[in-house]
Tab-separated table of C-alpha atoms in Angstrom:
chain	number	residue	atom	x	y	z
A	1	UNK	CA	44.840	30.258	-18.998
A	2	UNK	CA	47.010	29.962	-15.888
A	3	UNK	CA	45.202	29.517	-12.590
A	4	UNK	CA	46.940	29.759	-9.242
A	5	UNK	CA	46.157	27.605	-6.242
A	6	UNK	CA	44.873	30.573	-4.263
A	7	UNK	CA	42.542	31.619	-7.032
A	8	UNK	CA	40.928	28.211	-7.402
A	9	UNK	CA	40.258	27.588	-3.731
A	10	UNK	CA	39.056	31.133	-3.108
A	11	UNK	CA	36.917	31.523	-6.231
A	12	UNK	CA	34.723	28.453	-5.816
A	13	UNK	CA	31.134	29.679	-5.647
A	14	UNK	CA	28.049	28.124	-4.001
A	15	UNK	CA	26.878	25.045	-5.877
A	16	UNK	CA	23.383	24.906	-7.422
A	17	UNK	CA	21.113	22.519	-5.544
A	18	UNK	CA	19.663	20.983	-8.695
A	19	UNK	CA	22.865	21.110	-10.744
A	20	UNK	CA	25.039	18.330	-12.051
A	21	UNK	CA	23.876	14.871	-13.087
A	22	UNK	CA	22.198	12.077	-11.199
A	23	UNK	CA	20.076	9.050	-12.096
A	24	UNK	CA	17.568	7.119	-10.005
A	25	UNK	CA	18.584	3.501	-9.598
A	26	UNK	CA	22.206	4.112	-10.603
A	27	UNK	CA	25.493	5.015	-9.057
A	28	UNK	CA	26.885	7.981	-11.070
A	29	UNK	CA	30.571	8.960	-11.174
A	30	UNK	CA	33.400	10.453	-13.270
A	31	UNK	CA	31.787	13.493	-14.947
A	32	UNK	CA	33.549	15.505	-17.668
A	33	UNK	CA	31.947	18.130	-19.908
A	34	UNK	CA	32.396	19.512	-23.422
A	35	UNK	CA	30.397	22.052	-25.418
A	36	UNK	CA	28.948	20.241	-28.419
A	37	UNK	CA	28.399	21.374	-31.980
A	38	UNK	CA	24.786	22.075	-30.952
A	39	UNK	CA	25.902	24.741	-28.457
A	40	UNK	CA	24.771	22.662	-25.482
A	41	UNK	CA	26.889	21.144	-22.732
A	42	UNK	CA	27.430	17.402	-22.850
A	43	UNK	CA	28.566	15.451	-19.812
A	44	UNK	CA	30.233	12.081	-20.234
A	45	UNK	CA	29.948	10.110	-17.020
A	46	UNK	CA	30.037	6.605	-15.580
A	47	UNK	CA	27.029	4.747	-14.229
A	48	UNK	CA	26.265	1.258	-12.920
A	49	UNK	CA	23.085	-0.154	-11.372
A	50	UNK	CA	22.474	0.093	-7.641
A	51	UNK	CA	21.729	-3.624	-7.643
A	52	UNK	CA	25.540	-3.791	-7.480
A	53	UNK	CA	27.479	-2.299	-4.567
A	54	UNK	CA	28.917	1.137	-5.219
A	55	UNK	CA	32.408	-0.294	-4.669
A	56	UNK	CA	33.564	-2.540	-6.301
A	57	UNK	CA	30.487	-2.789	-8.544
A	58	UNK	CA	31.993	-0.352	-11.046
A	59	UNK	CA	34.760	-2.810	-11.864
A	60	UNK	CA	32.166	-5.252	-13.189
A	61	UNK	CA	29.262	-3.130	-14.388
A	62	UNK	CA	30.221	0.458	-15.212
A	63	UNK	CA	29.330	1.995	-18.581
A	64	UNK	CA	30.060	5.428	-20.029
A	65	UNK	CA	26.961	7.529	-20.734
A	66	UNK	CA	26.172	10.989	-22.116
A	67	UNK	CA	23.868	13.577	-20.550
A	68	UNK	CA	23.057	17.100	-21.756
A	69	UNK	CA	22.203	20.538	-20.378
A	70	UNK	CA	21.653	24.030	-21.775
A	71	UNK	CA	23.998	25.437	-19.117
A	72	UNK	CA	27.238	24.162	-17.564
A	73	UNK	CA	25.613	23.949	-14.134
A	74	UNK	CA	22.830	21.591	-15.246
A	75	UNK	CA	20.758	19.720	-14.366
A	76	UNK	CA	21.948	17.250	-16.997
A	77	UNK	CA	19.490	14.853	-18.610
A	78	UNK	CA	20.502	11.338	-19.615
A	79	UNK	CA	20.692	10.810	-23.369
A	80	UNK	CA	22.401	7.520	-24.204
A	81	UNK	CA	24.900	4.833	-23.323
A	82	UNK	CA	28.070	5.715	-25.233
A	83	UNK	CA	30.407	2.808	-24.424
A	84	UNK	CA	28.275	-0.218	-23.478
A	85	UNK	CA	29.492	-3.679	-22.513
A	86	UNK	CA	30.526	-5.584	-25.613
A	87	UNK	CA	31.699	-8.964	-24.366
A	88	UNK	CA	34.470	-10.559	-22.342
A	89	UNK	CA	36.594	-11.085	-25.471
A	90	UNK	CA	37.272	-7.339	-25.701
A	91	UNK	CA	39.832	-5.582	-23.500
A	92	UNK	CA	37.089	-3.108	-22.472
A	93	UNK	CA	34.200	-5.553	-22.828
A	94	UNK	CA	32.875	-5.677	-19.265
A	95	UNK	CA	33.448	-2.204	-17.841
A	96	UNK	CA	34.033	1.308	-19.186
A	97	UNK	CA	34.823	3.989	-16.627
A	98	UNK	CA	36.837	7.174	-15.968
A	99	UNK	CA	35.633	9.072	-19.086
A	100	UNK	CA	37.443	12.299	-19.978
A	101	UNK	CA	35.979	14.167	-22.950
A	102	UNK	CA	37.870	16.814	-24.900
A	103	UNK	CA	38.121	18.047	-28.471
A	104	UNK	CA	40.937	18.674	-30.955
A	105	UNK	CA	40.025	20.420	-34.186
A	106	UNK	CA	36.877	18.738	-35.465
A	107	UNK	CA	37.380	15.520	-33.501
A	108	UNK	CA	35.953	14.641	-30.094
A	109	UNK	CA	38.329	12.562	-27.970
A	110	UNK	CA	36.897	10.306	-25.291
A	111	UNK	CA	39.643	8.899	-23.089
A	112	UNK	CA	38.501	6.204	-20.669
A	113	UNK	CA	39.411	3.116	-18.669
A	114	UNK	CA	38.236	-0.283	-19.884
A	115	UNK	CA	38.363	-3.717	-18.301
A	116	UNK	CA	37.173	-7.275	-18.798
A	117	UNK	CA	36.952	-10.681	-17.135
A	118	UNK	CA	35.817	-14.133	-18.343
A	119	UNK	CA	33.527	-14.919	-15.400
A	120	UNK	CA	29.713	-14.903	-15.058
A	121	UNK	CA	27.898	-11.593	-14.742
A	122	UNK	CA	26.857	-10.707	-11.167
A	123	UNK	CA	23.258	-11.401	-10.160
A	124	UNK	CA	21.261	-8.461	-8.710
A	125	UNK	CA	21.586	-8.449	-4.938
A	126	UNK	CA	24.607	-10.758	-4.949
A	127	UNK	CA	27.181	-10.042	-2.257
A	128	UNK	CA	30.293	-8.746	-3.998
A	129	UNK	CA	33.502	-7.712	-2.275
A	130	UNK	CA	37.052	-6.869	-3.191
A	131	UNK	CA	37.959	-10.559	-2.884
A	132	UNK	CA	35.449	-11.575	-5.565
A	133	UNK	CA	37.312	-13.214	-8.495
A	134	UNK	CA	35.536	-10.881	-10.940
A	135	UNK	CA	36.840	-7.898	-9.001
A	136	UNK	CA	40.374	-9.272	-8.773
A	137	UNK	CA	40.575	-10.098	-12.485
A	138	UNK	CA	38.726	-6.946	-13.557
A	139	UNK	CA	41.024	-4.690	-11.536
A	140	UNK	CA	44.140	-6.326	-12.983
A	141	UNK	CA	42.771	-5.831	-16.510
A	142	UNK	CA	42.188	-2.075	-16.213
A	143	UNK	CA	43.702	-0.229	-19.176
A	144	UNK	CA	43.468	3.279	-20.686
A	145	UNK	CA	41.850	3.646	-24.117
A	146	UNK	CA	40.620	6.328	-26.534
A	147	UNK	CA	37.397	6.461	-28.565
A	148	UNK	CA	36.977	9.163	-31.234
A	149	UNK	CA	34.086	10.753	-33.121
A	150	UNK	CA	33.427	13.683	-35.427
A	151	UNK	CA	30.235	14.434	-33.491
A	152	UNK	CA	29.398	14.602	-29.814
A	153	UNK	CA	26.433	12.403	-30.743
A	154	UNK	CA	28.693	9.686	-32.175
A	155	UNK	CA	29.138	7.173	-33.601
A	156	UNK	CA	32.281	6.479	-31.616
A	157	UNK	CA	35.193	4.586	-33.100
A	158	UNK	CA	36.142	2.235	-30.299
A	159	UNK	CA	39.670	0.785	-30.258
A	160	UNK	CA	40.571	-2.872	-30.616
A	161	UNK	CA	43.488	-2.432	-28.212
A	162	UNK	CA	44.188	-0.172	-25.226
A	163	UNK	CA	46.164	3.030	-25.553
A	164	UNK	CA	48.374	2.358	-22.530
A	165	UNK	CA	49.246	-1.292	-21.892
A	166	UNK	CA	51.034	-2.231	-18.694
A	167	UNK	CA	54.829	-2.577	-18.562
A	168	UNK	CA	56.361	-5.554	-16.716
A	169	UNK	CA	58.742	-4.568	-13.968
A	170	UNK	CA	57.729	-0.901	-13.958
A	171	UNK	CA	55.488	1.162	-11.701
A	172	UNK	CA	52.595	0.545	-14.118
A	173	UNK	CA	52.945	-3.250	-14.337
A	174	UNK	CA	49.542	-3.964	-12.727
A	175	UNK	CA	47.134	-1.480	-14.312
A	176	UNK	CA	46.671	1.859	-16.087
A	177	UNK	CA	43.556	3.976	-15.481
A	178	UNK	CA	42.190	7.471	-14.724
A	179	UNK	CA	43.425	9.140	-17.940
A	180	UNK	CA	44.009	12.904	-17.754
A	181	UNK	CA	45.000	14.239	-21.190
A	182	UNK	CA	46.287	17.667	-22.102
A	183	UNK	CA	45.729	17.863	-25.862
A	184	UNK	CA	47.560	20.683	-27.634
A	185	UNK	CA	46.155	22.494	-30.701
A	186	UNK	CA	48.558	20.611	-33.001
A	187	UNK	CA	47.151	17.279	-31.783
A	188	UNK	CA	50.092	16.323	-29.566
A	189	UNK	CA	49.261	15.055	-26.089
A	190	UNK	CA	50.657	14.946	-22.582
A	191	UNK	CA	48.708	12.156	-20.876
A	192	UNK	CA	48.839	11.762	-17.114
A	193	UNK	CA	47.382	8.535	-15.745
A	194	UNK	CA	47.031	6.450	-12.597
A	195	UNK	CA	49.054	3.257	-12.285
A	196	UNK	CA	49.836	0.472	-9.864
A	197	UNK	CA	52.743	-1.960	-9.655
A	198	UNK	CA	52.587	-5.699	-9.119
A	199	UNK	CA	53.885	-6.500	-5.624
A	200	UNK	CA	53.855	-10.255	-5.479
A	201	UNK	CA	50.352	-11.287	-6.511
A	202	UNK	CA	48.638	-8.051	-5.485
A	203	UNK	CA	48.849	-4.362	-6.384
A	204	UNK	CA	50.970	-1.695	-4.772
A	205	UNK	CA	50.126	1.905	-3.939
A	206	UNK	CA	48.500	4.311	-6.367
A	207	UNK	CA	50.998	6.231	-8.472
A	208	UNK	CA	50.835	8.764	-11.295
A	209	UNK	CA	52.641	8.366	-14.627
A	210	UNK	CA	52.933	10.381	-17.834
A	211	UNK	CA	52.960	9.454	-21.531
A	212	UNK	CA	53.518	11.539	-24.654
A	213	UNK	CA	52.217	11.355	-28.213
A	214	UNK	CA	52.936	13.490	-31.264
A	215	UNK	CA	49.286	12.962	-32.214
A	216	UNK	CA	46.313	11.806	-30.180
A	217	UNK	CA	46.027	8.676	-32.328
A	218	UNK	CA	49.356	7.534	-30.860
A	219	UNK	CA	51.638	5.836	-30.262
A	220	UNK	CA	52.024	6.985	-26.660
A	221	UNK	CA	55.542	6.778	-25.282
A	222	UNK	CA	56.582	6.680	-21.638
A	223	UNK	CA	60.096	7.942	-21.071
A	224	UNK	CA	60.050	7.683	-17.273
A	225	UNK	CA	60.666	4.450	-15.390
A	226	UNK	CA	59.449	5.980	-12.148
A	227	UNK	CA	56.147	7.726	-11.328
A	228	UNK	CA	55.793	11.510	-11.259
A	229	UNK	CA	55.387	11.519	-7.486
A	230	UNK	CA	57.022	9.150	-5.005
A	231	UNK	CA	54.247	6.888	-3.640
A	232	UNK	CA	56.089	6.825	-0.331
A	233	UNK	CA	55.723	10.606	0.044
A	234	UNK	CA	52.758	11.626	-2.137
A	235	UNK	CA	49.717	9.350	-2.296
A	236	UNK	CA	47.413	10.910	-4.907
A	237	UNK	CA	44.973	9.850	-7.621
A	238	UNK	CA	42.378	11.356	-9.988
A	239	UNK	CA	44.658	13.852	-11.764
A	240	UNK	CA	43.372	16.596	-14.054
A	241	UNK	CA	46.004	18.447	-16.117
A	242	UNK	CA	45.974	21.618	-18.221
A	243	UNK	CA	48.417	23.848	-20.106
A	244	UNK	CA	49.466	27.237	-18.797
A	245	UNK	CA	51.680	30.031	-20.087
A	246	UNK	CA	54.605	28.688	-18.065
A	247	UNK	CA	54.065	24.926	-18.375
A	248	UNK	CA	51.437	22.640	-16.907
A	249	UNK	CA	49.326	22.419	-13.786
A	250	UNK	CA	47.273	19.647	-12.261
A	251	UNK	CA	44.794	19.070	-9.508
A	252	UNK	CA	44.319	15.687	-7.871
A	253	UNK	CA	42.819	13.845	-4.915
A	254	UNK	CA	44.998	13.844	-1.783
A	255	UNK	CA	44.493	10.274	-0.566
A	256	UNK	CA	45.980	10.654	2.922
A	257	UNK	CA	45.782	14.409	3.450
A	258	UNK	CA	49.503	14.732	4.114
A	259	UNK	CA	49.965	17.187	1.222
A	260	UNK	CA	47.085	19.634	1.504
A	261	UNK	CA	45.975	18.899	5.050
A	262	UNK	CA	42.616	17.281	4.246
A	263	UNK	CA	42.124	13.582	3.562
A	264	UNK	CA	40.543	13.185	0.105
A	265	UNK	CA	40.662	16.933	-0.472
A	266	UNK	CA	42.175	18.452	-3.600
A	267	UNK	CA	45.787	19.486	-4.172
A	268	UNK	CA	47.447	21.526	-6.915
A	269	UNK	CA	50.855	20.937	-8.530
A	270	UNK	CA	52.968	22.714	-11.160
A	271	UNK	CA	55.425	21.651	-13.865
A	272	UNK	CA	57.443	23.314	-16.620
A	273	UNK	CA	57.702	20.216	-18.815
A	274	UNK	CA	55.100	17.713	-17.568
A	275	UNK	CA	57.825	15.468	-16.109
A	276	UNK	CA	59.046	17.207	-12.961
A	277	UNK	CA	56.277	18.383	-10.654
A	278	UNK	CA	56.170	20.323	-7.411
A	279	UNK	CA	53.539	21.435	-4.937
A	280	UNK	CA	53.452	25.000	-3.677
A	281	UNK	CA	53.812	25.902	-0.003
A	282	UNK	CA	50.001	26.065	0.167
A	283	UNK	CA	48.990	23.184	-2.113
A	284	UNK	CA	45.335	22.756	-1.142
A	285	UNK	CA	43.054	23.255	-4.167
A	286	UNK	CA	39.567	22.507	-2.840
A	287	UNK	CA	37.767	20.875	0.058
A	288	UNK	CA	35.211	18.109	0.483
A	289	UNK	CA	33.234	20.666	2.485
A	290	UNK	CA	31.132	22.690	0.066
A	291	UNK	CA	28.534	25.467	0.244
A	292	UNK	CA	25.186	25.114	-1.519
A	293	UNK	CA	23.348	28.063	-3.056
A	294	UNK	CA	20.884	28.129	-0.128
A	295	UNK	CA	23.784	28.713	2.270
A	296	UNK	CA	23.906	25.158	3.593
A	297	UNK	CA	27.401	23.859	4.257
A	298	UNK	CA	27.986	20.130	3.788
A	299	UNK	CA	30.988	17.842	4.014
A	300	UNK	CA	30.566	15.277	1.273
A	301	UNK	CA	31.288	11.617	1.939
A	302	UNK	CA	33.343	11.704	-1.253
A	303	UNK	CA	34.346	14.512	-3.594
A	304	UNK	CA	36.773	13.324	-6.255
A	305	UNK	CA	37.443	12.855	-9.996
A	306	UNK	CA	37.875	16.666	-10.435
A	307	UNK	CA	37.345	18.144	-13.902
A	308	UNK	CA	37.723	21.811	-14.876
A	309	UNK	CA	35.623	23.237	-17.704
A	310	UNK	CA	37.520	25.943	-19.597
A	311	UNK	CA	35.634	28.503	-21.677
A	312	UNK	CA	37.470	31.170	-23.676
A	313	UNK	CA	40.702	30.170	-21.977
A	314	UNK	CA	39.348	30.524	-18.437
A	315	UNK	CA	38.236	27.893	-15.920
A	316	UNK	CA	34.549	28.470	-15.265
A	317	UNK	CA	33.303	25.329	-13.479
A	318	UNK	CA	34.677	22.543	-11.319
A	319	UNK	CA	32.923	19.194	-11.715
A	320	UNK	CA	33.365	16.390	-9.200
A	321	UNK	CA	31.949	12.967	-8.414
A	322	UNK	CA	30.349	13.061	-4.971
A	323	UNK	CA	28.707	10.692	-2.496
A	324	UNK	CA	26.551	11.247	0.537
A	325	UNK	CA	27.158	9.665	3.904
A	326	UNK	CA	29.915	10.100	6.483
A	327	UNK	CA	32.646	8.893	4.158
A	328	UNK	CA	33.732	5.575	2.719
A	329	UNK	CA	32.150	4.087	-0.395
A	330	UNK	CA	30.378	1.401	1.631
A	331	UNK	CA	28.474	4.088	3.575
A	332	UNK	CA	27.090	5.914	0.528
A	333	UNK	CA	23.459	5.541	-0.514
A	334	UNK	CA	23.607	8.083	-3.365
A	335	UNK	CA	26.268	9.336	-5.754
A	336	UNK	CA	26.124	11.983	-8.467
A	337	UNK	CA	28.252	14.466	-10.386
A	338	UNK	CA	28.074	17.989	-8.988
A	339	UNK	CA	29.055	21.316	-10.522
A	340	UNK	CA	30.718	24.168	-8.632
A	341	UNK	CA	30.925	27.508	-10.487
A	342	UNK	CA	34.248	29.367	-10.412
A	343	UNK	CA	34.071	33.141	-9.939
A	344	UNK	CA	36.188	35.821	-11.599
């Protein structure tokens, strides 16, 4: 099941033009895929209406949905809203985002980020920025949760409380989000997640933490008071983690490009125990510049939220949330989840 950095970057194949998942009238993000009991491939993704800005509209209006395809590449067809808004009184009542679907035994595990705020819903076409009170409150209320089901079709048992609350005075005192679980066959979990620290009345830099559970139902314990990577040296987000013969590996988004050499490209790290991580001498995992099946080469405005689909112990497809445009969320007019096959 181990995959080296050279193998991943070199084995990425041309992407199908009509693959992945997109929806007219919606921003689409955060795709992860599992093979269902029906033998088809089910993508759990985030969407929010394009009447909201791409960023930060997701903080106020994102919902987790399910789409389906006969093949991993797609195209995926929308099926249902899985985690809809359920009211400001719930910790995840106004936004569900960052879905990561996996399975342990006969149970489907849907990790996600939820948030809420007590303010009025945005009106279509309303100007919304990062200084909007709904954005400020919604961002500060981001927490990691877990919904479970015995079927990929649901119903989903949605939690009354988040899985990972914040911890005052620690690196995750402001928020927890972007869950990346590695669920072992015995049900135990190593859960990597994104966090931010309160710095005065605002948030600090993005950091990555880790939590452990003897069973996916919890409780999840965090034994480290510091993040896995120093935010002063390694500015990363969007981790994806998996087990290997010698420990664990992860891929993530390189925010500044000072690790892998490409801003917002992918980087690859290794660990024996899930606590101490290191990058190789050539840490780049993938690029924002991709090749389509017709030979066209394109640098995506965004390519992030990486997810690897494993089949029979081998990684077969890389999924990523992408945006058009020259870069920067404010310059995107379309977003979707794309699929990149991985060769032998």
